[in-house]
């Protein structure tokens, strides 16, 4: 039924947003570690604990949740689309054929992930930029005030199409 489909999309979004709220501190640490590696210092071998201490010392507890609003919007679009679309395709195949083969499950999940990656790309891009902004030299920082500010700055500087920068590799991933 249509109501069951809405429920699947809703639960997909809620579950993704709940998970994101729990893992955001670790994601912030991961981004900092990746940025340290991008600087090219081959001697830098930061540990999770040392990066966590650094974030806490410079930004306090809120530093672990930098970009949370972008991450939640990403899950509201990506998670909702991915899980809801997969369940919709699965249910459609099951009602049409009585069962769903492994190949059909794989196709459904790949298709749902591809579409969801494309739909969620603007929010994924905003999250990445929001988290990495503090790692840029001060003159290059965008100093996003909020998720909305990040999105509007990206549209102003790169146009609406810029929101899908990196969408193809993201979808293929």
Short mmCIF file of C-alpha atoms in Angstrom, two decimals:
data_model
loop_
_atom_site.label_atom_id
_atom_site.label_comp_id
_atom_site.label_asym_id
_atom_site.label_seq_id
_atom_site.Cartn_x
_atom_site.Cartn_y
_atom_site.Cartn_z
CA UNK A 1 0.00 0.00 0.00
CA UNK A 2 1.00 3.61 -0.38
CA UNK A 3 0.98 4.15 3.40
CA UNK A 4 3.42 1.26 3.87
CA UNK A 5 5.76 2.86 1.31
CA UNK A 6 5.68 6.20 3.14
CA UNK A 7 6.41 4.39 6.39
CA UNK A 8 9.46 2.70 4.85
CA UNK A 9 10.83 6.03 3.62
CA UNK A 10 10.13 7.68 6.99
CA UNK A 11 11.81 4.92 8.99
CA UNK A 12 14.77 4.96 6.60
CA UNK A 13 15.30 8.66 7.24
CA UNK A 14 14.77 8.46 10.98
CA UNK A 15 17.16 5.52 11.38
CA UNK A 16 19.86 7.27 9.32
CA UNK A 17 19.48 10.50 11.27
CA UNK A 18 19.64 8.68 14.60
CA UNK A 19 22.79 6.83 13.58
CA UNK A 20 24.38 10.06 12.34
CA UNK A 21 23.68 11.79 15.65
CA UNK A 22 25.54 9.01 17.43
CA UNK A 23 28.55 8.74 15.11
CA UNK A 24 29.12 12.44 14.35
CA UNK A 25 31.97 12.82 16.89
CA UNK A 26 33.87 9.90 15.30
CA UNK A 27 33.21 11.28 11.82
CA UNK A 28 34.64 14.66 12.90
CA UNK A 29 37.77 12.91 14.18
CA UNK A 30 38.07 10.95 10.93
CA UNK A 31 37.87 14.12 8.82
CA UNK A 32 40.58 15.81 10.94
CA UNK A 33 42.85 12.77 10.54
CA UNK A 34 42.28 12.76 6.77
CA UNK A 35 43.04 16.47 6.55
CA UNK A 36 46.29 15.97 8.46
CA UNK A 37 47.22 13.30 5.91
CA UNK A 38 46.36 15.63 3.01
CA UNK A 39 48.87 18.18 4.25
CA UNK A 40 51.61 15.78 3.21
CA UNK A 41 53.40 15.44 6.54
CA UNK A 42 54.54 11.83 6.29
CA UNK A 43 55.79 11.95 9.89
CA UNK A 44 52.36 12.90 11.25
CA UNK A 45 50.68 9.82 12.68
CA UNK A 46 47.85 11.22 14.76
CA UNK A 47 45.90 8.85 16.96
CA UNK A 48 42.17 9.01 17.49
CA UNK A 49 42.81 10.08 21.10
CA UNK A 50 45.26 12.86 20.17
CA UNK A 51 42.90 14.27 17.55
CA UNK A 52 39.97 14.08 19.98
CA UNK A 53 42.01 15.96 22.58
CA UNK A 54 42.95 18.57 19.98
CA UNK A 55 39.33 19.12 18.93
CA UNK A 56 38.22 19.39 22.54
CA UNK A 57 41.04 21.80 23.43
CA UNK A 58 40.39 24.13 20.48
CA UNK A 59 36.60 23.94 20.11
CA UNK A 60 35.22 22.22 23.19
CA UNK A 61 32.53 19.54 22.99
CA UNK A 62 30.62 21.36 20.21
CA UNK A 63 33.64 20.84 17.94
CA UNK A 64 32.76 17.15 17.70
CA UNK A 65 29.39 18.09 16.25
CA UNK A 66 30.62 20.57 13.64
CA UNK A 67 28.49 20.03 10.55
CA UNK A 68 25.80 18.00 12.34
CA UNK A 69 22.98 19.90 10.65
CA UNK A 70 24.49 19.09 7.23
CA UNK A 71 24.92 15.46 8.26
CA UNK A 72 21.30 15.25 9.39
CA UNK A 73 20.09 16.82 6.14
CA UNK A 74 22.23 14.35 4.25
CA UNK A 75 20.59 11.46 6.07
CA UNK A 76 17.14 13.01 5.66
CA UNK A 77 17.68 12.88 1.90
CA UNK A 78 20.17 10.05 1.33
CA UNK A 79 18.98 7.65 4.04
CA UNK A 80 15.32 8.24 3.34
CA UNK A 81 15.77 7.73 -0.40
CA UNK A 82 18.13 4.74 -0.14
CA UNK A 83 16.20 2.67 2.38
CA UNK A 84 12.75 3.72 1.23
CA UNK A 85 13.44 3.14 -2.46
CA UNK A 86 15.06 -0.24 -1.78
CA UNK A 87 12.05 -1.39 0.25
CA UNK A 88 9.67 -0.10 -2.42
CA UNK A 89 11.54 -1.97 -5.17
CA UNK A 90 11.77 -5.11 -3.03
CA UNK A 91 8.04 -5.07 -2.24
CA UNK A 92 7.17 -4.44 -5.90
CA UNK A 93 9.30 -7.38 -7.06
CA UNK A 94 7.92 -9.63 -4.34
CA UNK A 95 4.30 -8.84 -5.21
CA UNK A 96 4.97 -9.31 -8.93
CA UNK A 97 6.97 -12.57 -8.68
CA UNK A 98 6.15 -14.02 -5.28
CA UNK A 99 9.78 -13.94 -4.22
CA UNK A 100 12.88 -11.83 -4.73
CA UNK A 101 16.08 -13.40 -6.05
CA UNK A 102 19.55 -12.49 -4.84
CA UNK A 103 20.23 -10.79 -8.19
CA UNK A 104 17.05 -8.71 -7.85
CA UNK A 105 18.02 -7.72 -4.29
CA UNK A 106 21.48 -6.69 -5.51
CA UNK A 107 20.04 -4.68 -8.38
CA UNK A 108 17.48 -3.01 -6.11
CA UNK A 109 20.05 -2.06 -3.51
CA UNK A 110 22.55 -0.80 -6.10
CA UNK A 111 19.89 1.26 -7.86
CA UNK A 112 18.54 2.69 -4.59
CA UNK A 113 22.08 3.58 -3.45
CA UNK A 114 22.89 5.25 -6.77
CA UNK A 115 19.73 7.37 -6.77
CA UNK A 116 20.13 8.24 -3.08
CA UNK A 117 23.76 9.28 -3.56
CA UNK A 118 22.72 11.67 -6.28
CA UNK A 119 19.81 13.08 -4.23
CA UNK A 120 21.95 13.49 -1.11
CA UNK A 121 25.09 14.86 -2.80
CA UNK A 122 24.47 18.56 -2.05
CA UNK A 123 24.16 17.76 1.63
CA UNK A 124 27.17 15.43 1.60
CA UNK A 125 29.20 18.18 -0.07
CA UNK A 126 28.03 20.74 2.51
CA UNK A 127 28.98 18.35 5.32
CA UNK A 128 32.46 17.74 3.91
CA UNK A 129 33.11 21.44 3.43
CA UNK A 130 31.68 22.35 6.81
CA UNK A 131 33.92 19.85 8.59
CA UNK A 132 37.07 20.68 6.65
CA UNK A 133 36.69 24.48 6.68
CA UNK A 134 38.57 24.88 9.95
CA UNK A 135 41.54 23.02 8.47
CA UNK A 136 42.03 25.57 5.67
CA UNK A 137 44.43 28.49 6.03
CA UNK A 138 42.55 31.41 7.63
CA UNK A 139 42.50 33.41 4.39
CA UNK A 140 40.78 30.54 2.53
CA UNK A 141 38.18 29.66 5.16
CA UNK A 142 34.56 30.15 4.28
CA UNK A 143 33.54 30.47 7.97
CA UNK A 144 30.12 28.93 7.48
CA UNK A 145 27.70 30.15 10.13
CA UNK A 146 25.21 27.35 9.55
CA UNK A 147 24.13 24.65 7.15
CA UNK A 148 21.93 27.16 5.32
CA UNK A 149 24.87 29.56 5.03
CA UNK A 150 27.09 26.78 3.61
CA UNK A 151 24.48 25.87 0.98
CA UNK A 152 23.89 29.50 -0.04
CA UNK A 153 27.63 30.24 -0.26
CA UNK A 154 28.13 27.18 -2.48
CA UNK A 155 25.27 28.19 -4.77
CA UNK A 156 26.52 31.80 -4.99
CA UNK A 157 30.09 30.81 -5.78
CA UNK A 158 29.54 27.69 -7.91
CA UNK A 159 25.94 27.84 -9.09
CA UNK A 160 23.25 25.26 -8.41
CA UNK A 161 25.06 22.67 -10.54
CA UNK A 162 28.02 22.99 -8.19
CA UNK A 163 25.96 21.25 -5.51
CA UNK A 164 26.45 18.03 -7.47
CA UNK A 165 30.24 18.34 -7.63
CA UNK A 166 31.57 14.82 -7.06
CA UNK A 167 28.14 13.20 -7.49
CA UNK A 168 29.31 10.60 -10.01
CA UNK A 169 32.14 9.13 -7.90
CA UNK A 170 29.90 9.31 -4.84
CA UNK A 171 27.14 7.40 -6.63
CA UNK A 172 29.60 4.83 -7.98
CA UNK A 173 30.99 4.31 -4.49
#
